[in-house]
Coordinates of C-alpha atoms and ligand atoms in Angstrom, one line a residue:
M1 CA -0.1 -0.4 0.3
S2 CA 3.4 1.8 -0.8
H3 CA 1.1 4.8 -2.7
L4 CA -1.5 4.6 -0.4
A5 CA 0.5 5.3 2.6
V6 CA 1.4 8.6 0.7
T7 CA -1.7 10.4 -1.0
D8 CA -3.3 9.6 2.5
P9 CA -2.2 8.1 5.5
E10 CA -4.6 8.6 7.8
I11 CA -6.7 6.1 5.3
A12 CA -3.7 3.9 5.1
R13 CA -3.3 3.9 8.6
L14 CA -6.0 2.2 9.9
V15 CA -6.4 -0.3 7.0
V16 CA -3.1 -1.3 8.4
A17 CA -4.5 -1.0 11.7
E18 CA -8.1 -3.3 10.8
E19 CA -5.6 -6.2 9.4
Q20 CA -3.9 -5.8 12.6
L21 CA -7.4 -6.4 14.5
Q22 CA -8.8 -9.0 12.2
A23 CA -5.2 -11.2 12.8
D24 CA -5.3 -10.7 16.9
T25 CA -8.8 -11.2 17.1
L26 CA -11.1 -14.3 17.3
R27 CA -13.4 -13.2 14.7
L28 CA -16.7 -15.6 16.0
I29 CA -19.7 -13.2 13.4
P30 CA -20.9 -16.0 11.9
S31 CA -21.4 -13.9 8.2
E32 CA -17.5 -12.6 8.2
N33 CA -14.7 -14.6 7.1
Y34 CA -11.3 -14.5 5.8
V35 CA -10.8 -13.6 2.1
S36 CA -7.5 -15.3 0.5
H37 CA -4.9 -12.5 -1.3
A38 CA -6.3 -13.7 -4.5
V39 CA -9.8 -12.6 -3.7
L40 CA -7.6 -9.3 -2.5
E41 CA -5.9 -8.7 -5.5
A42 CA -9.2 -8.5 -7.9
T43 CA -11.1 -7.0 -5.6
G44 CA -8.0 -4.0 -5.9
T45 CA -8.0 -3.8 -9.5
V46 CA -8.5 -1.2 -13.0
L47 CA -11.5 -3.7 -13.2
Q48 CA -13.2 -0.8 -11.7
N49 CA -12.5 1.7 -14.2
K50 CA -15.0 0.7 -16.1
Y51 CA -17.9 1.1 -16.8
S52 CA -20.4 -2.3 -17.6
E53 CA -24.1 -1.9 -17.5
G54 CA -25.6 -4.6 -19.5
Y55 CA -25.1 -7.7 -19.8
P56 CA -22.1 -9.7 -22.1
G57 CA -22.8 -9.6 -25.2
K58 CA -25.6 -6.8 -24.9
R59 CA -23.8 -3.4 -23.5
Y60 CA -24.7 0.3 -23.2
Y61 CA -20.5 1.1 -23.3
E62 CA -18.0 -0.4 -25.5
G63 CA -14.5 -1.6 -24.7
Q64 CA -16.0 -4.4 -23.1
Q65 CA -13.1 -7.3 -24.4
N66 CA -12.3 -8.2 -21.0
I67 CA -15.6 -7.5 -18.9
D68 CA -17.1 -9.7 -20.9
Q69 CA -15.1 -13.0 -20.3
V70 CA -14.8 -11.7 -16.8
E71 CA -18.6 -11.3 -15.9
T72 CA -19.0 -14.9 -18.2
L73 CA -16.4 -16.6 -16.1
A74 CA -18.4 -15.2 -13.2
I75 CA -21.2 -16.6 -15.3
E76 CA -20.8 -19.8 -16.1
R77 CA -18.8 -21.1 -13.0
A78 CA -22.0 -19.7 -10.5
K79 CA -24.5 -22.2 -12.3
T80 CA -21.7 -24.8 -12.0
L81 CA -21.5 -24.6 -8.3
F82 CA -25.2 -23.9 -7.6
A83 CA -26.2 -25.9 -10.0
M84 CA -28.6 -24.2 -11.1
D85 CA -29.7 -22.5 -14.6
H86 CA -28.8 -19.1 -14.9
A87 CA -27.0 -16.8 -12.5
N88 CA -26.9 -13.0 -12.3
V89 CA -23.8 -12.3 -10.0
Q90 CA -23.9 -8.0 -10.5
P91 CA -26.4 -7.9 -7.2
Y92 CA -24.2 -5.0 -5.0
S93 CA -24.8 -6.8 -2.0
G94 CA -27.9 -9.1 -1.0
S95 CA -30.5 -6.3 -0.2
P96 CA -30.8 -4.9 -3.2
A97 CA -30.4 -8.8 -4.6
N98 CA -33.9 -9.6 -2.8
L99 CA -35.5 -6.2 -3.8
A100 CA -34.4 -7.0 -7.5
V101 CA -36.3 -10.0 -6.6
Y102 CA -39.8 -8.4 -5.7
L103 CA -38.8 -6.1 -8.4
A104 CA -39.0 -9.4 -10.3
F105 CA -42.0 -10.9 -9.4
L106 CA -44.6 -8.2 -7.0
Q107 CA -46.2 -5.3 -7.7
P108 CA -46.6 -2.7 -4.8
G109 CA -49.2 -4.3 -1.9
D110 CA -48.4 -7.7 -3.2
T111 CA -47.9 -10.1 0.5
V112 CA -44.2 -11.5 0.8
M113 CA -43.8 -14.5 3.2
G114 CA -40.8 -14.3 5.3
M115 CA -39.2 -15.3 8.8
A116 CA -39.6 -12.6 11.1
L117 CA -36.4 -10.5 11.7
P118 CA -36.2 -12.0 15.7
M119 CA -37.1 -15.1 14.8
G120 CA -33.8 -15.5 12.8
G121 CA -35.1 -13.7 9.7
H122 CA -33.7 -11.0 7.2
L123 CA -34.4 -7.2 7.2
T124 CA -35.5 -7.7 3.8
H125 CA -38.1 -10.5 3.9
G126 CA -40.9 -8.3 4.6
W127 CA -40.2 -7.4 8.1
G128 CA -41.7 -3.9 8.6
V129 CA -39.1 -1.1 8.8
S130 CA -37.9 -2.8 5.6
A131 CA -38.7 -0.9 2.2
T132 CA -39.9 -5.0 2.1
G133 CA -42.8 -4.8 4.2
S134 CA -43.6 -1.2 3.8
W135 CA -43.9 -0.9 0.2
F136 CA -45.6 -5.2 0.4
R137 CA -47.8 -7.0 2.6
G138 CA -45.3 -8.7 4.7
V139 CA -46.5 -11.7 6.4
Q140 CA -44.4 -13.7 8.8
Y141 CA -43.8 -17.3 10.1
G142 CA -41.3 -18.1 13.2
V143 CA -39.8 -21.3 15.0
E144 CA -41.9 -22.9 18.1
Q145 CA -40.8 -21.4 21.6
A146 CA -40.2 -24.8 22.3
T147 CA -38.1 -26.7 20.0
G148 CA -36.6 -23.3 18.6
R149 CA -37.6 -24.6 14.7
T150 CA -40.0 -23.6 12.3
D151 CA -43.3 -26.1 12.0
L152 CA -43.6 -26.4 8.5
D153 CA -47.5 -27.1 8.8
K154 CA -47.5 -23.1 10.4
V155 CA -46.2 -22.6 7.2
R156 CA -47.9 -24.1 5.3
D157 CA -51.3 -23.3 7.1
L158 CA -50.1 -19.3 7.2
A159 CA -49.5 -19.7 3.6
L160 CA -52.9 -21.0 2.7
A161 CA -54.7 -18.0 4.6
E162 CA -52.5 -15.5 3.0
R163 CA -51.8 -16.3 -0.5
P164 CA -48.4 -15.2 -0.6
K165 CA -47.0 -13.9 -3.6
L166 CA -43.3 -14.9 -3.5
I167 CA -42.3 -17.1 -0.4
F168 CA -38.1 -16.7 1.4
C169 CA -36.6 -19.3 3.4
G170 CA -33.4 -18.8 5.5
G171 CA -32.4 -16.4 7.3
T172 CA -29.8 -15.2 9.5
A173 CA -29.6 -16.5 12.5
V174 CA -30.8 -20.3 11.5
P175 CA -29.1 -22.7 13.4
R176 CA -30.5 -25.8 11.6
T177 CA -30.9 -27.2 8.0
I178 CA -33.5 -25.5 5.5
D179 CA -36.0 -27.5 4.3
F180 CA -35.5 -26.6 1.3
A181 CA -38.0 -29.6 -0.6
G182 CA -40.7 -28.4 2.4
F183 CA -40.1 -24.9 1.3
A184 CA -41.5 -25.8 -2.3
E185 CA -44.4 -27.9 -1.5
I186 CA -45.7 -25.6 0.0
A187 CA -44.9 -22.0 -2.4
R188 CA -46.3 -24.6 -5.0
E189 CA -49.4 -25.5 -3.8
V190 CA -50.2 -21.6 -3.1
G191 CA -48.3 -21.0 -6.4
A192 CA -45.8 -18.8 -4.8
V193 CA -42.1 -18.2 -6.3
L194 CA -39.8 -19.1 -3.5
V195 CA -36.5 -18.1 -3.1
A196 CA -34.4 -19.3 -1.1
D197 CA -31.8 -16.8 1.0
V198 CA -28.9 -18.6 1.2
A199 CA -26.7 -15.6 1.9
H200 CA -25.3 -18.0 5.3
I201 CA -25.2 -21.1 4.1
A202 CA -23.9 -20.7 0.5
G203 CA -20.9 -21.9 1.4
L204 CA -21.9 -24.8 3.0
I205 CA -23.9 -25.7 -0.5
A206 CA -21.2 -25.2 -2.5
G207 CA -19.3 -27.4 -0.5
G208 CA -21.4 -30.3 0.2
A209 CA -22.4 -29.5 3.5
H210 CA -25.7 -28.3 3.9
P211 CA -27.9 -29.8 0.7
S212 CA -28.5 -27.7 -2.1
P213 CA -31.9 -25.7 -2.5
A214 CA -30.8 -26.6 -7.0
G215 CA -34.6 -28.7 -7.8
H216 CA -36.4 -26.9 -5.0
A217 CA -36.3 -23.3 -5.2
D218 CA -37.1 -21.5 -8.1
V219 CA -34.8 -18.2 -7.6
V220 CA -31.6 -18.4 -5.1
S221 CA -29.9 -15.5 -3.4
T222 CA -26.5 -14.9 -1.9
T223 CA -24.5 -12.2 -1.0
T224 CA -20.8 -13.9 -2.1
H225 CA -18.4 -12.2 1.7
K226 CA -19.8 -15.1 4.5
T227 CA -18.5 -18.6 4.1
L228 CA -18.7 -18.9 0.3
R229 CA -15.4 -16.2 0.8
G230 CA -15.5 -13.5 -1.7
P231 CA -15.7 -10.1 -2.3
R232 CA -18.2 -8.5 -0.8
G233 CA -21.1 -8.9 -3.1
A234 CA -24.4 -10.9 -3.8
M235 CA -25.5 -13.2 -6.4
L236 CA -29.1 -14.5 -8.3
L237 CA -29.3 -17.6 -9.0
S238 CA -32.9 -18.8 -11.3
T239 CA -34.4 -21.7 -12.9
A240 CA -34.4 -20.4 -17.2
E241 CA -38.2 -20.0 -16.3
H242 CA -37.1 -17.0 -13.9
A243 CA -34.0 -15.4 -16.3
K244 CA -35.5 -12.5 -17.8
A245 CA -37.3 -11.5 -14.9
I246 CA -34.2 -11.7 -12.7
D247 CA -32.1 -9.5 -15.2
R248 CA -34.6 -6.8 -16.0
A249 CA -35.3 -6.2 -12.5
V250 CA -31.6 -6.1 -11.9
F251 CA -31.0 -4.2 -14.3
P252 CA -32.0 -1.6 -15.6
G253 CA -34.7 -2.4 -13.1
L254 CA -32.7 -1.5 -10.0
Q255 CA -29.1 -0.8 -10.5
G256 CA -26.6 1.3 -13.3
G257 CA -23.2 -0.3 -14.0
P258 CA -22.1 -3.6 -12.0
H259 CA -18.8 -3.4 -9.9
N260 CA -16.5 -4.9 -12.3
H261 CA -13.8 -5.7 -10.0
T262 CA -16.3 -7.6 -7.8
T263 CA -17.0 -9.2 -10.4
A264 CA -14.0 -11.0 -11.2
A265 CA -13.0 -11.3 -7.7
I266 CA -16.8 -13.2 -7.5
A267 CA -15.3 -15.5 -10.2
V268 CA -11.6 -15.8 -8.5
A269 CA -14.2 -17.2 -5.2
L270 CA -16.2 -19.5 -7.6
K271 CA -13.3 -21.2 -8.4
E272 CA -11.8 -21.4 -4.8
A273 CA -15.9 -22.9 -3.6
A274 CA -14.7 -25.8 -6.6
G275 CA -11.8 -26.9 -5.2
E276 CA -11.6 -30.2 -3.2
D277 CA -10.0 -28.3 -0.1
F278 CA -13.3 -26.2 0.2
R279 CA -15.4 -29.0 0.8
V280 CA -13.1 -29.9 3.9
Y281 CA -13.5 -25.8 4.8
A282 CA -17.0 -26.4 4.4
R283 CA -17.2 -29.7 6.5
Q284 CA -15.0 -29.3 9.0
V285 CA -17.6 -25.3 9.3
V286 CA -20.4 -27.3 10.9
T287 CA -17.8 -30.0 12.4
N288 CA -16.2 -26.9 14.5
A289 CA -20.1 -25.1 15.5
R290 CA -21.1 -28.3 16.0
T291 CA -18.4 -29.3 18.6
L292 CA -18.3 -25.1 19.7
G293 CA -22.3 -25.8 20.5
E294 CA -21.8 -29.2 22.3
E295 CA -19.0 -27.7 24.7
L296 CA -21.1 -24.2 25.3
A297 CA -23.8 -26.2 26.6
A298 CA -21.5 -28.5 29.0
R299 CA -21.0 -25.4 30.8
G300 CA -24.4 -24.1 30.7
F301 CA -25.2 -21.8 27.8
D302 CA -28.9 -21.9 26.8
L303 CA -28.6 -22.2 22.3
V304 CA -32.1 -21.9 20.3
S305 CA -33.2 -25.3 19.3
G306 CA -30.7 -27.4 21.5
G307 CA -27.6 -26.7 19.2
T308 CA -26.4 -26.3 15.1
D309 CA -27.2 -28.2 12.2
N310 CA -24.6 -25.4 10.4
H311 CA -22.0 -22.2 10.8
L312 CA -23.6 -20.7 13.6
L313 CA -25.4 -20.7 17.3
L314 CA -27.6 -18.6 18.7
I315 CA -27.6 -18.0 22.6
D316 CA -29.6 -16.8 25.3
L317 CA -27.8 -15.7 28.0
T318 CA -31.3 -14.9 30.1
G319 CA -29.9 -17.3 32.3
K320 CA -26.6 -16.3 32.7
D321 CA -28.1 -13.1 33.4
V322 CA -25.9 -11.4 31.6
P323 CA -27.4 -9.0 28.1
G324 CA -26.1 -10.2 25.5
K325 CA -25.0 -6.5 23.8
V326 CA -22.7 -6.5 27.8
A327 CA -21.4 -10.2 27.0
A328 CA -20.3 -8.4 23.4
K329 CA -19.3 -5.9 24.4
A330 CA -16.5 -8.1 27.2
L331 CA -16.3 -10.7 24.8
D332 CA -14.3 -7.7 22.1
R333 CA -12.4 -6.1 25.0
A334 CA -11.4 -9.9 25.7
G335 CA -9.9 -10.4 21.8
I336 CA -13.1 -12.1 20.8
V337 CA -15.5 -10.4 18.1
V338 CA -19.2 -11.7 18.6
N339 CA -22.1 -9.5 17.5
Y340 CA -25.7 -9.6 20.0
N341 CA -29.0 -10.6 18.5
T342 CA -32.4 -10.8 19.5
V343 CA -33.4 -14.5 20.4
P344 CA -36.7 -15.9 19.3
Y345 CA -39.2 -14.5 21.3
D346 CA -36.7 -12.1 23.6
T347 CA -39.1 -10.1 25.8
R348 CA -36.1 -7.2 25.8
K349 CA -35.3 -5.0 23.0
P350 CA -33.2 -4.9 19.2
F351 CA -30.8 -2.9 20.0
D352 CA -30.4 -4.0 24.0
P353 CA -31.2 -7.9 23.1
S354 CA -30.7 -11.2 25.2
G355 CA -28.9 -13.0 23.1
I356 CA -25.4 -13.3 20.9
R357 CA -24.8 -14.2 17.5
I358 CA -21.4 -16.9 16.8
G359 CA -19.8 -18.5 14.1
T360 CA -17.2 -20.6 13.0
P361 CA -16.6 -19.3 9.7
A362 CA -13.3 -17.7 9.7
L363 CA -11.5 -19.2 12.5
T364 CA -11.6 -22.8 10.4
S365 CA -10.3 -20.6 7.5
R366 CA -7.5 -19.5 10.1
G367 CA -7.4 -22.9 10.1
I368 CA -8.1 -24.0 13.3
P369 CA -9.3 -27.2 14.7
A370 CA -12.8 -28.8 16.7
S371 CA -9.9 -29.6 19.6
A372 CA -9.4 -26.1 19.4
M373 CA -13.4 -25.3 20.6
A374 CA -13.3 -26.3 24.1
T375 CA -10.5 -24.1 24.8
V376 CA -13.2 -21.2 23.0
A377 CA -15.6 -22.4 24.8
E378 CA -13.2 -21.9 28.1
W379 CA -13.0 -18.3 26.8
I380 CA -16.5 -17.4 26.4
D381 CA -17.9 -18.7 29.9
L382 CA -14.2 -17.0 31.6
V383 CA -16.1 -13.8 29.5
V384 CA -19.0 -13.8 30.5
T385 CA -19.6 -14.8 34.1
A386 CA -16.2 -11.6 34.2
A387 CA -18.6 -9.4 32.4
R388 CA -21.5 -9.8 35.3
T389 CA -19.1 -9.6 37.9
G390 CA -17.1 -7.0 36.7
D391 CA -13.6 -8.9 37.0
E392 CA -11.8 -7.2 34.3
A393 CA -8.3 -9.1 34.9
A394 CA -10.0 -12.5 33.9
I395 CA -11.0 -10.9 30.3
T396 CA -7.2 -9.4 30.3
K397 CA -6.0 -12.9 30.3
V398 CA -8.8 -14.0 28.0
R399 CA -7.5 -11.9 25.5
A400 CA -3.6 -12.8 25.7
D401 CA -4.9 -16.1 25.6
V402 CA -6.8 -15.1 22.6
K403 CA -3.5 -13.5 20.7
A404 CA -1.3 -16.5 21.4
L405 CA -4.1 -18.8 19.2
M406 CA -4.1 -16.6 16.4
D407 CA -0.2 -16.2 16.4
A408 CA -0.9 -20.3 15.9
Y409 CA -3.1 -20.0 13.2
P410 CA -2.4 -16.6 11.1
A411 CA -5.2 -15.9 9.4
P412 CA -5.2 -16.4 5.0
G413 CA -5.5 -13.3 2.9
L414 CA -3.6 -11.1 5.7
S415 CA 0.0 -10.1 5.6
V416 CA 0.6 -9.6 9.2
R417 CA 0.7 -12.1 11.9
Ligands
DSN1 N1 -26.1 -8.5 8.2 C1 -25.7 -9.8 7.8 C2 -25.1 -10.8 8.7 O1 -25.1 -10.3 10.0 O2 -26.0 -11.9 8.8 C3 -26.9 -10.1 7.2 O3 -27.8 -9.4 6.0

C-alpha cells in the first residue's frame, strides 16, 4: 500500500490497524470471513475503472473486450457450482439482490412471506421497518418457542390463509438445516415463487455441507462474502423460466453499472469454492460449530434449538443473567468478536437483546481445529461470567490467551500476524 500511505496516511493507518485487528482477534461473527490473497487482489484491480451497464454481449458502453469475459466466467462458475440454470452476478449486495427479486415478481402491495427478523429472518424478507415490509404486505412465520425450529405445517397454514406471491426461506440466525423441499411444496401449493436466501450457508452448499436448494427453489439469492469466502457482493441464481425477469430487475430495474472488480473477485472465489480444499473447509466449519455448541451447552449455555446443523450458534444469555450487548462488549475487550442478537420470543429490545450470535467460518479459515473448541467455549464462559461480576482482569487474561492462539493459526489473506 505504498501509494495509499503517501496519498492518504490517515486511511492507510486505519487499514493497517484493521488488518492487525483481524489478525489478533478471534472473529466469531458468523457472516464474516477471511478472503484469500487472490480474491483481495482481484478486488483491487483496474476493472473498477470500467462502466459496463448491460450484460455480456449486450452493453451500453464500448470497450468490453475483457469485462464481458470476466462476467461470463463468473456466471458460468456460479451456475456450475450451484447447479442452477441461470446466474446474475451483478447485485451490489444481499439487500439489493432481494429487492430485485421483489421487482421481478411483485407489484407494490402484493404479499410476501418470510421468517420474522426476531425469529432469525432478514430485514428484506418483508419485515416492517424495511422497504420490503412497507411497500409490500409482509406476513411472517417464526420458530416454535419449545424447539427453536420452524414448524412447516404452520408455514403451510399461513401460506394457505395469506396466499403470498413470494416466499422466502433462509435467514440470518437460523442454526438448523433449511428444508428446501418442504418450502417448495408449500410454494407450489399456493402458486408462490420460492426464494432460497442462502447468504449465510452458500459456502456450505457449495462445499456439500448443507443440502442444495437446486431443484426446489425458483430463485436462489446469496451474498458472496460469508461462508462462500468471496468479496462483498451478491448473486441471484434461478431456473431458466425466471432468468429474464431476474436480469431485467437487476438492470435496468434496480441498478446501474456492475462493480466489475467485485465480479472478478466473485469469479475467483467461485473457482476456489469448486476445489476439494473448500469441501474440506465447509465440512470443518460445521464440525467446529457443532463441537463449540456441545462445549458451550456443557457449560450451561442455552442454545436456541439446542445446537446447530450449520456454521452458527444463537445463544440465549437470559439464564446467565448477562444481557447480550454487555456480553458482546466484554467479549470484544477479550479479543473475541461476536454480535449481540435477539433470540426468538425475546423480551428485551433489538438494540439491547438477550442473546449473542456466533459462528465458525472465520476461525475455520485460519485452520483452527475442533480440538480447540473446548478452549474457545471456556474463554466465552470466563468472559460472560466476568462481564457479570465486573472482573476486568479475567477479561484481560483471556485477551492474551486469544492472541497466542491467533498467532499459532495465521489468517489467510493477511500480510501481518
Ligand atoms: N448482516 C448480515 C448478517 O450479519 O447476517 C445479514 O445481512
